[in-house]
Amino acid sequence: MTYDYSKLYGRMAELGITREELAKQLEISRSTLYSKLTSRTEFTQDEIRRCVEILRLDVRDLSLYFFRTK
């Protein structure tokens, strides 16, 4: 299944957080983050929880950021 992370990218842009910075804060490599953002692998629950904190997301909107399909 391919997910649409455009809203996640938008939030990163709003906060001025690059993929490299997000990967560093998630304690994963840039290539691992790229694999997740291209739906090759999935975000873990812990990574999603940490994204909520880092990007200050509203948990009620998680499906818009992580589970919207293309």
PDB file of C-alpha atoms in Angstrom:
ATOM      1  CA  MET A   1       0.000   0.000   0.000  1.00  0.00           C
ATOM      2  CA  THR A   2       1.265   3.473  -0.865  1.00  0.00           C
ATOM      3  CA  TYR A   3       0.620   6.298   1.569  1.00  0.00           C
ATOM      4  CA  ASP A   4       0.307  10.004   0.816  1.00  0.00           C
ATOM      5  CA  TYR A   5       2.642  11.916   3.130  1.00  0.00           C
ATOM      6  CA  SER A   6       2.080  15.313   1.507  1.00  0.00           C
ATOM      7  CA  LYS A   7       0.428  16.697   4.643  1.00  0.00           C
ATOM      8  CA  LEU A   8       3.396  15.505   6.702  1.00  0.00           C
ATOM      9  CA  TYR A   9       5.791  17.206   4.264  1.00  0.00           C
ATOM     10  CA  GLY A  10       3.674  20.355   4.529  1.00  0.00           C
ATOM     11  CA  ARG A  11       3.905  20.390   8.313  1.00  0.00           C
ATOM     12  CA  MET A  12       7.660  19.874   8.128  1.00  0.00           C
ATOM     13  CA  ALA A  13       7.901  22.851   5.765  1.00  0.00           C
ATOM     14  CA  GLU A  14       5.737  25.004   8.073  1.00  0.00           C
ATOM     15  CA  LEU A  15       8.156  24.341  10.926  1.00  0.00           C
ATOM     16  CA  GLY A  16      11.284  24.526   8.779  1.00  0.00           C
ATOM     17  CA  ILE A  17      12.258  20.936   9.562  1.00  0.00           C
ATOM     18  CA  THR A  18      14.168  19.113   6.837  1.00  0.00           C
ATOM     19  CA  ARG A  19      14.070  15.365   6.237  1.00  0.00           C
ATOM     20  CA  GLU A  20      17.629  15.203   7.531  1.00  0.00           C
ATOM     21  CA  GLU A  21      16.659  16.980  10.768  1.00  0.00           C
ATOM     22  CA  LEU A  22      13.581  14.800  11.233  1.00  0.00           C
ATOM     23  CA  ALA A  23      15.632  11.635  10.694  1.00  0.00           C
ATOM     24  CA  LYS A  24      18.166  12.825  13.264  1.00  0.00           C
ATOM     25  CA  GLN A  25      15.441  13.565  15.824  1.00  0.00           C
ATOM     26  CA  LEU A  26      13.829  10.172  15.153  1.00  0.00           C
ATOM     27  CA  GLU A  27      17.278   8.584  15.555  1.00  0.00           C
ATOM     28  CA  ILE A  28      17.085   6.858  12.168  1.00  0.00           C
ATOM     29  CA  SER A  29      19.153   7.298   9.029  1.00  0.00           C
ATOM     30  CA  ARG A  30      18.086   9.575   6.192  1.00  0.00           C
ATOM     31  CA  SER A  31      17.739   6.533   3.946  1.00  0.00           C
ATOM     32  CA  THR A  32      15.461   4.816   6.471  1.00  0.00           C
ATOM     33  CA  LEU A  33      13.266   7.914   6.644  1.00  0.00           C
ATOM     34  CA  TYR A  34      13.217   8.084   2.842  1.00  0.00           C
ATOM     35  CA  SER A  35      12.073   4.441   2.731  1.00  0.00           C
ATOM     36  CA  LYS A  36       9.226   5.285   5.080  1.00  0.00           C
ATOM     37  CA  LEU A  37       8.196   8.420   3.180  1.00  0.00           C
ATOM     38  CA  THR A  38       8.119   6.457  -0.088  1.00  0.00           C
ATOM     39  CA  SER A  39       6.063   3.642   1.501  1.00  0.00           C
ATOM     40  CA  ARG A  40       8.810   1.024   1.096  1.00  0.00           C
ATOM     41  CA  THR A  41       8.674   0.467   4.850  1.00  0.00           C
ATOM     42  CA  GLU A  42       6.171   1.611   7.463  1.00  0.00           C
ATOM     43  CA  PHE A  43       6.538   3.971  10.391  1.00  0.00           C
ATOM     44  CA  THR A  44       6.545   2.205  13.750  1.00  0.00           C
ATOM     45  CA  GLN A  45       4.142   3.280  16.462  1.00  0.00           C
ATOM     46  CA  ASP A  46       7.034   4.813  18.376  1.00  0.00           C
ATOM     47  CA  GLU A  47       8.196   6.779  15.320  1.00  0.00           C
ATOM     48  CA  ILE A  48       4.672   8.106  14.801  1.00  0.00           C
ATOM     49  CA  ARG A  49       4.469   9.091  18.483  1.00  0.00           C
ATOM     50  CA  ARG A  50       7.797  10.904  18.200  1.00  0.00           C
ATOM     51  CA  CYS A  51       6.681  12.675  15.002  1.00  0.00           C
ATOM     52  CA  VAL A  52       3.624  13.912  16.911  1.00  0.00           C
ATOM     53  CA  GLU A  53       5.939  15.479  19.487  1.00  0.00           C
ATOM     54  CA  ILE A  54       8.539  16.824  17.050  1.00  0.00           C
ATOM     55  CA  LEU A  55       6.033  18.254  14.562  1.00  0.00           C
ATOM     56  CA  ARG A  56       3.468  19.223  17.221  1.00  0.00           C
ATOM     57  CA  LEU A  57       0.692  17.312  15.470  1.00  0.00           C
ATOM     58  CA  ASP A  58      -2.829  16.956  16.798  1.00  0.00           C
ATOM     59  CA  VAL A  59      -3.324  13.244  17.506  1.00  0.00           C
ATOM     60  CA  ARG A  60      -6.893  13.520  16.224  1.00  0.00           C
ATOM     61  CA  ASP A  61      -5.430  14.197  12.763  1.00  0.00           C
ATOM     62  CA  LEU A  62      -2.989  11.275  12.638  1.00  0.00           C
ATOM     63  CA  SER A  63      -4.864   9.554   9.836  1.00  0.00           C
ATOM     64  CA  LEU A  64      -4.365  12.636   7.648  1.00  0.00           C
ATOM     65  CA  TYR A  65      -0.605  12.569   8.201  1.00  0.00           C
ATOM     66  CA  PHE A  66       0.183   8.850   8.263  1.00  0.00           C
ATOM     67  CA  PHE A  67      -2.652   6.723   6.896  1.00  0.00           C
ATOM     68  CA  ARG A  68      -4.025   8.514   3.830  1.00  0.00           C
ATOM     69  CA  THR A  69      -3.522   6.366   0.749  1.00  0.00           C
ATOM     70  CA  LYS A  70      -2.648   7.583  -2.725  1.00  0.00           C
TER      71      LYS A  70
END
